[in-house]
Amino acid sequence: MTTVLSSSQIIERYLGYFRGHGHYELPSTPLAVPGNSTSFIIAGMQPLLPYLRAETLPPSPRLSSVQRCLRTDDVEAVGSNDRKMSAFLMLGNWSIGEYWKREAIEMALEVLLQHLEVERERLWVTVYAGDESLGLPGDDEAINEWLGVGMPNERIVPLGSEGNLWTMGDGPGPCGPSSEIFVDRGVELGCGHATCRPGCDCERFMEVWNLVFMQYERHADGSLTTLPQRNIDTGMGLERIATVLQGSESVFSTDVFLPALERLHELAPEQEGEVRRTRRMIVDHMRAVLLAGLVDVRPGRDGRSSVVRRLIRRAARQGRVLGLEQPFLGELLSPLAAGHGSLLTSQEHSQVQGLVQVVANEERMFSRVLTQGLSLLEHVEANEQGYVDGRVLFQLHAERGFPADLAAEILVERGLSIDWQRYEQARQAHSQVSRVSVKTHFQLS
């Protein structure tokens, strides 16, 4: 039986282990990237790039941290499965030019088996299968190391570049083959196929830890060069390992979310036929808004502020799906903070009440726009080809202030497609008219 640990206990055991193995504990970098008005931290390794590229000497060749991250590039997918989130905490340990695959694998396994008490027979791993087009071989070394620590060969799964070549998104940056560790959550969550294993898109296998053997720099043209040193870059998602250790249905029903989910059920009791994703999106987005607000990012029109505004508006719309006609999102922030407990500092807990008012005001201002927009979208129809004229979305945005991306998401849920070329034509025509109007105004003045 897996031990039930709280999120704070998981962090304590994780950091304690790596302290005992000579790792210098780095403080968490602020979620809002310092000196940059648009970006959030999107990965636990992001603050360590100067060390990984050998541009700056680290305080120690062995490092560990717990890093808050916020990623919204594919926010539409949040809640679609048991693991996809926008805000998350990443537990990481790094070797900057020191230990390599054997030590990283041994330490990860020791943490999982002895300190977090995951059953050995539930663990599976993936390794890099190689890519001829990139000139990269399969990672036989990682396979041998896993076999050496007792991982059965049948639970070692080779996967290609899409799954096991870790890169910094689509852009340039340090990269390398990876070995991911999965926990088998049971056949009842599987797809039923005999070939079901890590790499399958069902909910049976939860990836909890990724060990990246960072040895290349990827450039803008896609070419690879060797880094000045070999690094280990690992990340274990707190919410994912908590899902396993707490026996939760998903990352959204772990201890950090439970008080908010309970409050949401008080506000909107569950209805028959309700789409499960709706409540997941609401608590996920408000958790992201909370963490952003704690670094003083408020809803607004530009940069990071526009991300927060978008999350609030998307959550507000999901509230309407649950039948919540009046602003309610602010009421979820205090329960979310309570669920985080010691994961937030006492100073951060004292900030929450102010954020409640900020969110309530933003939702209230958007409420009328949301009501009108939803009403108008009910009457939007597609043409014979199944596309909605994108000019309709632009008009709704320009005249009513209703976000085009939110309108598109609502229409897509109805099975409709958007003619974005028409949208762009309308946007450009509007911009041209605006420029002419401004020019004429100043000429007449």
XYZ file of C-alpha atoms in Angstrom:
445
model
C 0.000 0.000 0.000
C 1.472 3.341 -1.066
C 2.000 5.764 1.826
C -0.356 8.756 1.778
C 1.809 11.867 1.960
C 0.759 15.506 1.820
C 2.335 17.759 -0.797
C 4.431 19.481 1.859
C 5.671 16.113 3.169
C 6.660 15.073 -0.348
C 8.749 18.222 -0.706
C 10.352 17.745 2.712
C 11.390 14.173 1.904
C 12.618 15.104 -1.561
C 14.762 18.059 -0.520
C 15.966 16.231 2.578
C 17.223 13.349 0.462
C 19.191 15.569 -1.894
C 20.598 17.654 0.942
C 21.923 14.393 2.331
C 23.538 13.687 -1.033
C 25.492 16.902 -1.278
C 23.050 19.043 -3.273
C 22.954 22.793 -2.700
C 19.326 23.869 -2.273
C 18.509 26.804 -4.524
C 15.715 29.218 -3.570
C 12.735 29.236 -5.925
C 13.086 31.884 -8.642
C 10.102 34.291 -8.739
C 7.353 33.007 -11.015
C 7.419 36.275 -12.946
C 10.773 36.388 -14.732
C 12.718 39.370 -13.314
C 13.469 42.116 -15.842
C 10.929 40.727 -18.320
C 7.376 42.070 -18.534
C 5.918 39.220 -20.557
C 7.253 35.878 -19.319
C 6.613 33.441 -16.518
C 8.948 30.633 -15.496
C 7.773 27.667 -17.595
C 10.234 24.946 -16.504
C 12.198 24.122 -13.383
C 15.504 24.249 -15.251
C 14.909 27.668 -16.810
C 16.633 29.684 -14.039
C 19.677 27.386 -14.310
C 20.454 27.989 -17.986
C 23.691 29.948 -17.325
C 24.997 27.008 -15.262
C 23.908 24.375 -17.791
C 25.635 26.259 -20.602
C 28.790 26.743 -18.507
C 28.390 30.527 -18.768
C 28.392 30.976 -14.970
C 29.815 28.883 -12.157
C 27.071 27.398 -9.937
C 27.317 27.589 -6.125
C 27.797 23.801 -6.243
C 28.024 21.203 -9.021
C 25.066 19.487 -7.311
C 21.845 21.493 -7.053
C 18.207 20.960 -6.060
C 15.125 23.169 -5.884
C 11.343 23.406 -5.903
C 10.270 25.800 -8.641
C 6.857 27.307 -9.345
C 6.004 27.269 -13.055
C 3.190 28.647 -15.205
C 2.703 27.583 -18.825
C -0.274 28.571 -20.989
C 0.901 27.875 -24.542
C -1.579 24.983 -24.721
C -4.035 26.114 -22.055
C -6.942 24.737 -24.108
C -5.793 21.231 -23.175
C -5.989 21.826 -19.402
C -8.321 19.387 -17.727
C -8.652 17.178 -20.804
C -6.810 14.399 -18.979
C -5.717 13.580 -15.428
C -2.396 15.438 -15.628
C -2.449 18.529 -17.877
C -2.161 21.773 -15.851
C -1.229 25.419 -16.379
C 0.506 26.091 -13.033
C 2.610 23.471 -11.280
C 5.516 22.940 -8.890
C 8.579 21.157 -10.227
C 11.005 19.358 -7.943
C 14.434 19.220 -9.542
C 17.962 17.977 -8.993
C 20.934 18.784 -11.200
C 24.488 17.760 -11.801
C 26.515 20.478 -13.490
C 29.280 18.511 -15.160
C 29.609 16.008 -12.316
C 27.583 12.787 -11.916
C 25.979 11.164 -14.948
C 23.330 8.574 -15.822
C 24.123 5.879 -13.273
C 23.988 8.185 -10.256
C 20.898 10.042 -11.520
C 19.029 6.766 -12.026
C 20.139 5.310 -8.694
C 19.130 8.428 -6.755
C 15.749 8.758 -8.470
C 14.948 5.134 -7.749
C 16.035 5.465 -4.120
C 13.822 8.521 -3.614
C 10.788 6.800 -5.102
C 11.219 3.414 -3.427
C 12.660 4.238 -0.020
C 11.608 7.814 0.739
C 8.265 8.130 -1.044
C 7.512 4.399 -0.719
C 6.189 3.757 -4.212
C 5.931 0.023 -4.922
C 8.728 -1.163 -7.203
C 6.388 -3.321 -9.301
C 4.398 -0.227 -10.311
C 7.384 1.511 -11.924
C 8.058 1.620 -15.663
C 10.616 3.701 -17.558
C 11.119 4.998 -21.063
C 14.459 5.597 -22.786
C 15.513 7.303 -26.001
C 15.202 5.094 -29.080
C 17.400 7.341 -31.222
C 16.736 9.343 -34.392
C 18.580 8.706 -37.653
C 17.544 12.068 -39.093
C 19.358 13.811 -36.242
C 22.262 11.386 -36.229
C 21.472 10.383 -32.644
C 21.758 6.734 -31.520
C 19.494 4.914 -29.119
C 20.399 5.262 -25.450
C 21.761 1.804 -24.733
C 23.709 3.215 -21.796
C 20.496 4.225 -20.011
C 18.972 0.807 -20.717
C 21.975 -0.906 -19.159
C 21.853 1.347 -16.103
C 18.162 0.593 -15.557
C 18.815 -3.124 -15.917
C 21.646 -2.735 -13.420
C 19.307 -1.391 -10.721
C 16.835 -4.203 -11.239
C 14.304 -2.736 -13.683
C 12.870 -5.664 -15.697
C 13.590 -5.419 -19.403
C 9.878 -5.674 -20.233
C 9.229 -2.461 -18.248
C 11.858 -0.451 -20.186
C 10.203 1.172 -23.205
C 12.223 2.862 -26.007
C 10.508 5.918 -27.502
C 11.513 8.373 -30.222
C 12.382 12.062 -30.269
C 8.834 13.245 -29.661
C 8.707 11.534 -26.291
C 12.287 11.166 -25.143
C 14.432 13.906 -26.627
C 13.959 16.759 -24.187
C 14.169 20.254 -25.681
C 13.131 23.734 -24.614
C 9.904 23.675 -26.603
C 10.362 24.444 -30.288
C 13.169 26.925 -29.773
C 16.913 26.723 -29.311
C 18.572 25.768 -26.034
C 20.199 22.919 -24.109
C 18.701 19.497 -24.777
C 19.373 15.799 -24.571
C 17.916 12.296 -24.487
C 15.742 11.584 -21.492
C 14.475 8.702 -19.418
C 11.003 9.151 -17.970
C 9.706 7.286 -14.925
C 6.051 6.213 -14.910
C 3.797 4.753 -12.236
C 1.220 2.141 -13.261
C -2.108 3.342 -11.801
C -3.965 0.152 -12.640
C -5.539 -1.641 -15.592
C -8.942 -0.119 -14.775
C -7.610 3.230 -16.015
C -6.120 1.736 -19.163
C -7.299 1.539 -22.752
C -7.762 -2.225 -22.640
C -5.240 -2.966 -25.362
C -2.632 -5.651 -24.774
C 0.043 -3.191 -25.925
C -0.893 -0.578 -23.281
C 2.303 0.797 -21.719
C 4.069 4.163 -21.247
C 3.635 6.183 -24.413
C -0.041 5.188 -24.621
C -2.462 8.112 -24.428
C -4.709 6.561 -21.787
C -4.701 7.398 -18.069
C -3.132 4.187 -16.778
C 0.507 5.311 -16.695
C 1.365 8.578 -14.940
C 4.738 10.085 -15.766
C 6.137 11.425 -12.508
C 9.834 12.101 -13.133
C 11.956 12.961 -16.159
C 15.713 12.424 -16.130
C 17.311 14.495 -18.890
C 20.856 13.622 -19.926
C 21.676 17.087 -21.178
C 24.618 17.079 -23.555
C 23.618 19.127 -26.629
C 22.736 22.688 -27.565
C 20.006 22.931 -30.180
C 20.284 25.932 -32.509
C 17.651 27.902 -34.396
C 18.219 25.861 -37.554
C 17.640 22.594 -35.656
C 21.288 21.549 -35.660
C 22.929 20.135 -32.531
C 26.319 20.881 -31.035
C 27.886 19.404 -27.916
C 27.649 21.379 -24.667
C 30.919 22.252 -22.877
C 29.931 19.750 -20.174
C 27.464 16.916 -19.624
C 24.661 17.800 -17.211
C 21.877 15.977 -15.440
C 18.585 17.900 -15.417
C 15.708 16.150 -13.671
C 12.193 17.234 -12.860
C 9.456 15.554 -10.813
C 6.017 17.187 -10.929
C 4.752 17.645 -7.372
C 1.113 17.325 -8.357
C 1.720 14.157 -10.363
C 3.603 12.299 -7.640
C 0.989 13.554 -5.151
C -1.718 12.021 -7.356
C 0.014 8.661 -7.021
C 0.819 8.890 -3.312
C -2.610 10.227 -2.336
C -4.540 7.803 -4.548
C -6.238 10.743 -6.239
C -8.320 10.619 -9.395
C -6.186 13.312 -11.016
C -3.766 16.143 -10.255
C -6.832 18.336 -9.702
C -8.048 16.301 -6.751
C -4.811 16.309 -4.748
C -4.622 18.050 -1.391
C -3.732 21.507 -2.784
C -7.020 21.607 -4.737
C -9.455 19.772 -2.451
C -10.640 22.767 -0.361
C -11.336 24.772 -3.538
C -13.185 21.841 -5.129
C -15.303 21.463 -2.003
C -16.184 25.166 -2.069
C -17.028 24.929 -5.769
C -19.363 22.022 -5.067
C -21.096 24.123 -2.384
C -21.590 26.914 -4.902
C -22.642 24.567 -7.726
C -23.686 21.038 -6.710
C -22.722 18.417 -9.271
C -25.323 17.716 -11.939
C -26.006 14.548 -13.889
C -24.122 14.474 -17.174
C -21.725 17.216 -16.111
C -18.466 17.404 -18.065
C -15.641 16.563 -15.648
C -13.252 18.965 -17.327
C -15.267 22.037 -16.279
C -14.381 21.997 -12.570
C -10.794 21.023 -13.342
C -10.348 24.078 -15.544
C -11.797 26.404 -12.921
C -9.592 25.286 -10.027
C -6.524 25.021 -12.264
C -6.922 28.527 -13.663
C -7.599 30.073 -10.272
C -4.567 28.376 -8.791
C -2.484 29.918 -11.591
C -4.077 33.313 -10.921
C -3.272 32.929 -7.220
C 0.403 32.104 -7.801
C 0.733 34.928 -10.333
C -0.965 37.353 -7.975
C 1.492 36.494 -5.207
C 4.259 37.988 -7.391
C 2.093 41.057 -8.018
C 0.863 40.145 -11.515
C -2.669 41.497 -11.813
C -5.161 41.126 -14.686
C -4.589 43.636 -17.466
C -4.214 44.147 -21.209
C -0.538 43.460 -21.839
C 2.186 40.891 -21.201
C 1.815 38.697 -18.140
C -1.218 40.657 -17.007
C -3.116 39.611 -20.139
C -2.383 35.956 -19.313
C -3.963 36.385 -15.879
C -6.966 38.185 -17.369
C -7.436 35.405 -19.906
C -7.350 32.726 -17.194
C -9.969 34.582 -15.139
C -12.238 34.982 -18.157
C -11.916 31.343 -19.190
C -12.729 30.239 -15.631
C -15.693 32.621 -15.463
C -17.110 31.131 -18.634
C -16.798 27.620 -17.165
C -18.761 28.876 -14.186
C -21.666 29.612 -16.526
C -21.473 26.001 -17.691
C -22.096 25.033 -14.058
C -25.005 27.475 -13.821
C -23.136 30.128 -11.805
C -24.515 33.423 -13.105
C -22.962 35.679 -10.449
C -19.212 36.290 -9.872
C -17.759 33.487 -7.765
C -14.076 33.031 -8.601
C -12.764 35.172 -5.741
C -14.370 32.741 -3.301
C -11.977 29.997 -4.433
C -8.717 31.797 -3.636
C -8.790 31.414 0.150
C -9.581 27.673 -0.071
C -6.767 27.289 -2.607
C -4.339 29.052 -0.289
C -5.523 26.846 2.588
C -4.893 23.747 0.469
C -1.331 24.868 -0.179
C -0.651 25.335 3.531
C 3.090 25.562 4.155
C 3.787 25.613 0.404
C 3.016 29.341 0.737
C 4.845 31.629 3.140
C 3.014 33.463 5.919
C 3.519 36.688 3.980
C 1.918 35.127 0.912
C -1.048 33.931 2.956
C -1.533 37.522 4.142
C -1.768 38.701 0.505
C -4.646 36.432 -0.415
C -7.504 38.617 0.771
C -6.340 41.489 -1.399
C -6.231 39.157 -4.406
C -9.786 38.028 -3.690
C -10.965 41.583 -4.302
C -8.862 41.943 -7.455
C -10.321 38.767 -8.964
C -13.875 39.663 -7.901
C -13.588 43.081 -9.561
C -12.185 41.611 -12.785
C -14.890 38.970 -12.981
C -17.594 41.541 -12.242
C -16.378 43.813 -15.056
C -16.386 40.906 -17.485
C -19.740 39.514 -16.386
C -21.916 41.653 -18.648
C -19.639 41.100 -21.656
C -19.771 37.355 -20.983
C -23.564 37.303 -20.756
C -24.014 39.232 -23.993
C -21.339 37.273 -25.844
C -22.711 33.879 -24.839
C -26.168 34.947 -25.963
C -24.913 36.094 -29.366
C -22.800 32.963 -29.876
C -25.876 30.783 -29.472
C -27.114 32.098 -32.830
C -23.838 31.749 -34.754
C -23.981 29.117 -37.486
C -21.437 27.601 -39.847
C -21.496 27.809 -43.631
C -21.973 24.829 -45.935
C -18.318 23.889 -45.506
C -18.744 23.763 -41.716
C -16.820 26.976 -40.980
C -17.870 30.008 -38.967
C -16.962 33.288 -40.669
C -14.048 34.681 -38.659
C -15.374 38.198 -39.201
C -18.142 37.373 -36.739
C -15.572 36.688 -34.013
C -13.678 39.874 -34.795
C -16.864 41.920 -34.698
C -17.816 40.355 -31.376
C -14.404 41.302 -30.020
C -14.226 44.797 -31.516
C -17.780 45.845 -30.647
C -18.525 43.851 -27.499
C -15.094 43.174 -26.023
C -15.595 39.406 -26.113
C -12.244 37.575 -26.528
C -11.946 35.885 -29.917
C -10.060 32.883 -28.549
C -12.776 32.255 -25.972
C -15.489 32.595 -28.611
C -13.616 30.140 -30.824
C -13.286 27.640 -27.996
C -17.035 27.787 -27.342
C -17.834 27.243 -31.014
C -15.348 24.397 -31.340
C -17.090 22.688 -28.402
C -20.219 22.792 -30.565
C -18.311 20.972 -33.307
C -17.773 24.056 -35.488
C -14.574 25.276 -37.139
C -13.359 28.853 -37.540
C -12.323 30.564 -40.766
C -9.353 32.390 -39.252
C -8.361 33.854 -42.616
C -11.567 35.894 -42.580
C -10.816 36.946 -39.015
C -7.373 38.193 -40.012
C -8.803 40.058 -43.001
C -11.271 41.832 -40.733
C -8.542 42.661 -38.237
C -6.277 44.150 -40.900
C -9.135 46.160 -42.419
C -10.006 47.518 -38.976
C -6.368 48.454 -38.337
C -6.173 50.256 -41.675
C -9.320 52.260 -40.928
C -7.991 53.119 -37.477
C -4.683 54.369 -38.900
C -6.482 56.534 -41.463
C -8.775 57.943 -38.784
C -5.868 58.861 -36.518
C -3.938 60.451 -39.408
C -7.007 62.466 -40.496
C -7.628 63.610 -36.917
C -4.141 65.078 -36.554
C -4.248 66.675 -40.035
C -7.522 68.435 -39.216
C -6.225 69.492 -35.830
